[in-house]
Short mmCIF file of C-alpha atoms in Angstrom, two decimals:
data_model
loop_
_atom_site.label_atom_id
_atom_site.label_comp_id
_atom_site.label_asym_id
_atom_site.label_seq_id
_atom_site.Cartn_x
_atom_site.Cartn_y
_atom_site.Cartn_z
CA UNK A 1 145.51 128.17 295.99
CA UNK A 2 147.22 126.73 299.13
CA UNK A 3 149.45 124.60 297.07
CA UNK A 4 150.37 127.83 294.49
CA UNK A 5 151.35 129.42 297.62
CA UNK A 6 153.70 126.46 299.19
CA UNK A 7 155.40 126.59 295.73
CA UNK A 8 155.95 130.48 295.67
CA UNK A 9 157.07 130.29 299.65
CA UNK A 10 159.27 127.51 298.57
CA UNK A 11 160.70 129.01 295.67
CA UNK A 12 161.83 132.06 297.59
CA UNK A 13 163.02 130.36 300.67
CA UNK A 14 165.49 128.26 298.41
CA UNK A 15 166.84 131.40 295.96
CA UNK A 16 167.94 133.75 299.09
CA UNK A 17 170.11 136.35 298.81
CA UNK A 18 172.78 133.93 300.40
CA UNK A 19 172.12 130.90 298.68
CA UNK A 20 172.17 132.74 295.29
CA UNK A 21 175.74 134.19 296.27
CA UNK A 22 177.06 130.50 297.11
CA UNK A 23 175.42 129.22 294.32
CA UNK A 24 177.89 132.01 291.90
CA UNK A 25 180.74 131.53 294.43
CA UNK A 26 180.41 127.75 293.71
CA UNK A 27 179.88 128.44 289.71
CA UNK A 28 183.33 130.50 289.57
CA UNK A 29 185.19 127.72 291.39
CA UNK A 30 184.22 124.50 288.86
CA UNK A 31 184.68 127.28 286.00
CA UNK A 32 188.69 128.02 287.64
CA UNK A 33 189.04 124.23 287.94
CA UNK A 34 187.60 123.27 284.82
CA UNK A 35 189.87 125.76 283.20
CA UNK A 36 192.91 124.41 284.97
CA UNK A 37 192.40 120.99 284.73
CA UNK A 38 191.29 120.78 281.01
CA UNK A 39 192.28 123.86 278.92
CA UNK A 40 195.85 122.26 277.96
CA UNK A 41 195.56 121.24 274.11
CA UNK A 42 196.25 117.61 272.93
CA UNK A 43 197.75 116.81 269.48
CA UNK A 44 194.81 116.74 266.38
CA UNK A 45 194.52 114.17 263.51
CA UNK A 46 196.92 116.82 261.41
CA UNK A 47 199.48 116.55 264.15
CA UNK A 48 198.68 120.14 264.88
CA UNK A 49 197.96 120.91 268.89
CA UNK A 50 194.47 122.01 269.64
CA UNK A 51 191.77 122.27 272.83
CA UNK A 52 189.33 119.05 272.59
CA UNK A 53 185.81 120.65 271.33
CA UNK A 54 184.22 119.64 273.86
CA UNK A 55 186.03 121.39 276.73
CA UNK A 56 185.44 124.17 274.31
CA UNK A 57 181.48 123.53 274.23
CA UNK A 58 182.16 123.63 278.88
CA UNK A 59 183.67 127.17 278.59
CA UNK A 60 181.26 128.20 276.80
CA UNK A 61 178.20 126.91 279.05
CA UNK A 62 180.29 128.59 281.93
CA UNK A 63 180.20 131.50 280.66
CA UNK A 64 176.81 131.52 278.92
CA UNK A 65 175.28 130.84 282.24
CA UNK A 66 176.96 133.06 284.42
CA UNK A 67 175.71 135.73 282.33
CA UNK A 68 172.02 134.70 282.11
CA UNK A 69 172.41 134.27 285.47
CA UNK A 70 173.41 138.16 285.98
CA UNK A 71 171.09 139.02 283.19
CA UNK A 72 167.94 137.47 285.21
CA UNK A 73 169.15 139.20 288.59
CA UNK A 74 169.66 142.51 286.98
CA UNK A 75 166.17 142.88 285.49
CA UNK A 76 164.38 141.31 288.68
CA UNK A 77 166.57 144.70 290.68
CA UNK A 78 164.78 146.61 288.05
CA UNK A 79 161.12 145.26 288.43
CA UNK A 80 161.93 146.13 292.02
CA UNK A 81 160.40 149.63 293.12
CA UNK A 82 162.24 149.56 296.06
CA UNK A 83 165.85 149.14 294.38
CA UNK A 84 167.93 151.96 296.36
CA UNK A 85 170.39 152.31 292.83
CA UNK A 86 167.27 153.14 290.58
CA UNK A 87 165.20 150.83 288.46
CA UNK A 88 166.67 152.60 284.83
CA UNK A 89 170.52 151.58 286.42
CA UNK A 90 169.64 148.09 286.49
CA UNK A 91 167.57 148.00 283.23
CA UNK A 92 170.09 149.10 281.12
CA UNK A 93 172.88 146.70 282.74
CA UNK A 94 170.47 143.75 282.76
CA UNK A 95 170.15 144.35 278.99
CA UNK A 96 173.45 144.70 278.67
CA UNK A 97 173.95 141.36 280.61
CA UNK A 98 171.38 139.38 278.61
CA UNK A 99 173.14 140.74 274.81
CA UNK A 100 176.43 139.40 276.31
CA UNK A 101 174.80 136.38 276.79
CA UNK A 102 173.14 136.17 273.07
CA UNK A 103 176.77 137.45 272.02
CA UNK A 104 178.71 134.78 273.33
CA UNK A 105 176.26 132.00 272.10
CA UNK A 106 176.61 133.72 268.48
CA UNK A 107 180.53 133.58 268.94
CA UNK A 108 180.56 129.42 270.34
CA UNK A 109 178.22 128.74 267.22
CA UNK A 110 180.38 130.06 264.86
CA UNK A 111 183.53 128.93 266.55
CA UNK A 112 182.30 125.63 267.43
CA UNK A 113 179.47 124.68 264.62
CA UNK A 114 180.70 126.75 261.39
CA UNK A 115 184.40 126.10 262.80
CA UNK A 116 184.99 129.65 260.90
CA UNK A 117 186.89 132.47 263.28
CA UNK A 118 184.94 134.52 264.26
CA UNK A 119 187.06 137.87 264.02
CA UNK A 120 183.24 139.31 262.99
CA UNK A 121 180.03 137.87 263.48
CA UNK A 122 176.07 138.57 264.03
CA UNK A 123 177.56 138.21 267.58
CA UNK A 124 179.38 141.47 267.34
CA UNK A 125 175.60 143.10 267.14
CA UNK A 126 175.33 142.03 270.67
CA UNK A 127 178.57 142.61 272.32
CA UNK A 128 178.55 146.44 270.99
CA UNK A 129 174.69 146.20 272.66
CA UNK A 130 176.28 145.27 275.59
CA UNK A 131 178.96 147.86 276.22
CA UNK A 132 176.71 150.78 274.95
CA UNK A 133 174.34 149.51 278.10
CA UNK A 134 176.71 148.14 280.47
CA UNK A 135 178.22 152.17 279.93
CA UNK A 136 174.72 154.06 280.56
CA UNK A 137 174.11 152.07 283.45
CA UNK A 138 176.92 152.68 285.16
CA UNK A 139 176.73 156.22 283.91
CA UNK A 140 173.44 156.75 285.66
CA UNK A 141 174.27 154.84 289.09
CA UNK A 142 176.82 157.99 288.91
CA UNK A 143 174.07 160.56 287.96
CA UNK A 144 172.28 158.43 290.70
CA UNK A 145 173.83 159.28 293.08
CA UNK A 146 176.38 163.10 293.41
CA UNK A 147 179.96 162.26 293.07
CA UNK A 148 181.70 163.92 296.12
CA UNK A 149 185.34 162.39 295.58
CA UNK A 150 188.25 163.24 298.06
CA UNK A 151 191.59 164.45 295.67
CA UNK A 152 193.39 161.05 296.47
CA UNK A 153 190.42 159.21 295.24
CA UNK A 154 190.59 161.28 292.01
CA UNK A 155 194.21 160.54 291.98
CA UNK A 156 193.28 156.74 292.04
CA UNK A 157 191.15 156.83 289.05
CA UNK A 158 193.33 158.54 287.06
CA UNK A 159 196.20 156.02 287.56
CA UNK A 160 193.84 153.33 287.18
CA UNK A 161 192.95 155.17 284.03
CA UNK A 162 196.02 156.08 282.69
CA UNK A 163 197.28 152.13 283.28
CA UNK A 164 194.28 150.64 281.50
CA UNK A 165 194.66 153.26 278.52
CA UNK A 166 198.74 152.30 278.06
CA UNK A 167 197.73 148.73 278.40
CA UNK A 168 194.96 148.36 276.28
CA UNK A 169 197.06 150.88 273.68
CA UNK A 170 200.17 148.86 273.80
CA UNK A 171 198.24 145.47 273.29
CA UNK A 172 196.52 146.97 270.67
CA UNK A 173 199.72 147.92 268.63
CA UNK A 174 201.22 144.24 269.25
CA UNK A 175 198.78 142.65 266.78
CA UNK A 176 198.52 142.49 262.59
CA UNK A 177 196.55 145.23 261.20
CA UNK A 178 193.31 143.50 260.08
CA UNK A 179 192.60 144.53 255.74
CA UNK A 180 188.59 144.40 256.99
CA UNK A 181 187.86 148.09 258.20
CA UNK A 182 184.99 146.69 259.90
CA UNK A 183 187.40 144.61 262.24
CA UNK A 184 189.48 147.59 262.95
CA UNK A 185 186.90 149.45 263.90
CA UNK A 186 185.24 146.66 265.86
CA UNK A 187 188.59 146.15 267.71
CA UNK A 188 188.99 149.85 268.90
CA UNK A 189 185.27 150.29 270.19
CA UNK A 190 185.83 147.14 272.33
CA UNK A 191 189.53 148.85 273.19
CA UNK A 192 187.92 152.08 274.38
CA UNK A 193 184.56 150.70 276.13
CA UNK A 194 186.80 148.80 278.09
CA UNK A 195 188.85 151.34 279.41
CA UNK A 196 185.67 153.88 280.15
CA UNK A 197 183.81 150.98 282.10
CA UNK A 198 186.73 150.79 283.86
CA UNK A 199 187.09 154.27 284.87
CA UNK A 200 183.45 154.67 285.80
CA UNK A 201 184.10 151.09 288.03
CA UNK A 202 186.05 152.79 289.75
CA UNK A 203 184.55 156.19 290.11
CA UNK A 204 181.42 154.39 291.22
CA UNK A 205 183.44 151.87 293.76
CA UNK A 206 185.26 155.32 295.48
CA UNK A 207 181.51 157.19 295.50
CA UNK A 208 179.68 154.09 297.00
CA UNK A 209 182.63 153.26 299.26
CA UNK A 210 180.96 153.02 302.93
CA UNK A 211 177.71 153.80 301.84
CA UNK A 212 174.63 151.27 302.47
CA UNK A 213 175.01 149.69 298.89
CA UNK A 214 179.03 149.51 298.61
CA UNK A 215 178.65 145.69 299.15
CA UNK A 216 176.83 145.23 295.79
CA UNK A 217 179.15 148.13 293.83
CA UNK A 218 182.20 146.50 294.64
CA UNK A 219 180.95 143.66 292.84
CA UNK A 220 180.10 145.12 290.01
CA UNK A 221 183.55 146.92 290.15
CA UNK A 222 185.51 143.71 290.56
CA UNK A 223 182.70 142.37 287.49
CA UNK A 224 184.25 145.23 285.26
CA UNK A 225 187.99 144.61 286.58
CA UNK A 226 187.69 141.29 285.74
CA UNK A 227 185.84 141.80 282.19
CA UNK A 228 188.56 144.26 281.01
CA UNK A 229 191.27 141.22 282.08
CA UNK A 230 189.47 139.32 279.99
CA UNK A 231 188.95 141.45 276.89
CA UNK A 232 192.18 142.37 276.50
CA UNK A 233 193.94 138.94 277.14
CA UNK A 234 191.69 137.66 274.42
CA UNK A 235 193.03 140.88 271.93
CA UNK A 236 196.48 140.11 273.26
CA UNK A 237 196.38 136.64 272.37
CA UNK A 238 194.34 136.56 269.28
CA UNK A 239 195.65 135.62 266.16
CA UNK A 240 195.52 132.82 263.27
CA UNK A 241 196.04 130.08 265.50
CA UNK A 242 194.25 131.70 268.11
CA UNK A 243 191.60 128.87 269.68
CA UNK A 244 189.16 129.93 272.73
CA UNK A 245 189.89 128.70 276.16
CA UNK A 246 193.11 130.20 277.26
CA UNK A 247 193.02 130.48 281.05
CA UNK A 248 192.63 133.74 282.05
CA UNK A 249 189.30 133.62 279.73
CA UNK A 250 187.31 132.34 283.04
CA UNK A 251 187.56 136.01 283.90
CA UNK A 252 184.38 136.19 281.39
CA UNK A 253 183.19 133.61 283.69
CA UNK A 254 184.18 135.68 286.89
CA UNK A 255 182.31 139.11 285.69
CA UNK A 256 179.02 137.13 284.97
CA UNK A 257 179.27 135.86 288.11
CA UNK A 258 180.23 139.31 290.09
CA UNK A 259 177.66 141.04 288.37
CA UNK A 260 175.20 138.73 289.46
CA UNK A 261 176.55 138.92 293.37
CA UNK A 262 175.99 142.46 292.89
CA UNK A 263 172.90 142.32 291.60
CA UNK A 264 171.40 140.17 294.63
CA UNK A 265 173.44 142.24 297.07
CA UNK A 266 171.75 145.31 296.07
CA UNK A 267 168.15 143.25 295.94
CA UNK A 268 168.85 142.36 299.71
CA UNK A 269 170.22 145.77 300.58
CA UNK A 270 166.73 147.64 299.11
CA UNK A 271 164.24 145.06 300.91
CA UNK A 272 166.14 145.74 304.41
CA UNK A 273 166.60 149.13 303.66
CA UNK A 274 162.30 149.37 302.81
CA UNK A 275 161.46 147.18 305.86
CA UNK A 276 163.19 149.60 308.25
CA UNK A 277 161.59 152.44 306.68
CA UNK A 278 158.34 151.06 307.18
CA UNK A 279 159.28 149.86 310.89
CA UNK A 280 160.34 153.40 311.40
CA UNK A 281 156.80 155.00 310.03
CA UNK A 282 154.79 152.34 312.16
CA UNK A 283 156.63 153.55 315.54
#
């Protein structure tokens, strides 16, 4: 019993709220190195130029675990009943943080493994999972809490929105019009989820701005910010000779890794938050 006990003290005294924020903090800065250092391509038995496989298996671990990592944080906020956001908020992003996770394993299996492209795979399943979540979650951290925004601050999300729209719409006329429906289709959800996470980022970044949790939202804004950078690099850049591990692709690594920093912020913030309450009741 004593020993059970030393473990569980131990166990918490080593994954603090602080530790767990270096540990991401150090994560994101081997994923930008690794990135720099590696992600030029070298010249392939056909003579054609191409990323060794297995800095392509390292991008993918980067990512993979920055995301499990977020995933594990996200649903621990919602087993929490003292989780000032509300436990549903956290559910539905933690789910939508563990199907990124499946999704991107799905995509380095059948980039890396079945060396097919993977324009559409079983992986697809689990990315659409993910935005359809990622989007209610956010949705009801906004329902969570009334959205009071000054005119400027409306004015801000509706250049933000208005940029990300044009962008996203101008990349997406820039590449080949795919024959497979499916793809097409595929392509503009991922298009349009992008922008609306974006939006309600930054809705919810404005709304919490100053309040006791804005620490953990502006995480999870910069998480979105730096997952839309991502998305629509990787639909700028895609094509038939497209390979992963183009630089700015370690913002996949970076939004895993915010969204985890969020996640413990807004663990830390509730437990203080609940202990004061209590010390208040006791006096």
């Amino acid at each position: 019993m004593s020993t059970s006990y030393e473990n569980s003290y131990r166990f918490k005294s080593i994954f603090t709220t602080q530790n767990i924020i270096l540990l991401n903090i150090g994560w994101a800065v081997l994923a930008l190195l690794y990135f720099l250092l590696f992600s030029a391509k070298i010249p392939g038995a056909n003579g054609a130029e191409t990323r060794a496989e297995w800095y392509v298996i390292g991008t993918n671990i980067f990512e993979a675990l920055a995301y499990l990592s977020a995933s594990v944080l996200c649903l621990r906020n919602w087993r929490s009943p003292q989780i000032v956001s509300g436990r549903n908020v956290w559910l539905a992003i933690g789910i939508g943080m563990l199907s990124y996770f499946l999704g991107g394993l799905f995509f380095g299996y059948t980039e890396i493994v079945l060396k097919a492209e993977p324009d559409v795979s079983i992986g697809d399943v689990f990315f659409v999972v993910t935005y359809l979540f990622l989007g209610a979650g956010m949705v009801l951290a906004a329902a969570h809490r009334r959205i009071n925004l000054e005119k400027w601050q409306w004015l801000i999300v509706l250049a933000i929105g208005v940029f990300g729209s044009l962008l996203a719409w101008w990349i997406s006329t820039q590449q080949t019009k795919s024959s497979q429906p499916l793809v097409a289709i595929l392509n503009w959800f991922y298009v349009v989820s992008d922008v609306a996470i974006l939006i309600i980022a930054t809705t919810l970044l404005l709304a919490f701005w100053g309040g006791r949790v804005a620490q953990s939202w502006r995480m999870i804004a910069a998480a979105a910010f730096s997952l839309y950078i991502a998305d629509m690099w990787f639909k700028y850049a895609q094509g038939p000779s497209y390979q992963s591990g183009e630089i700015l692709e370690v913002f996949w690594v970076f939004s895993g890794v915010l969204f985890s920093m969020g996640a413990a912020l807004e663990y830390d913030t509730s437990l203080s938050r609940s202990r004061r309450e209590r010390g208040r009741k006791r006096a």
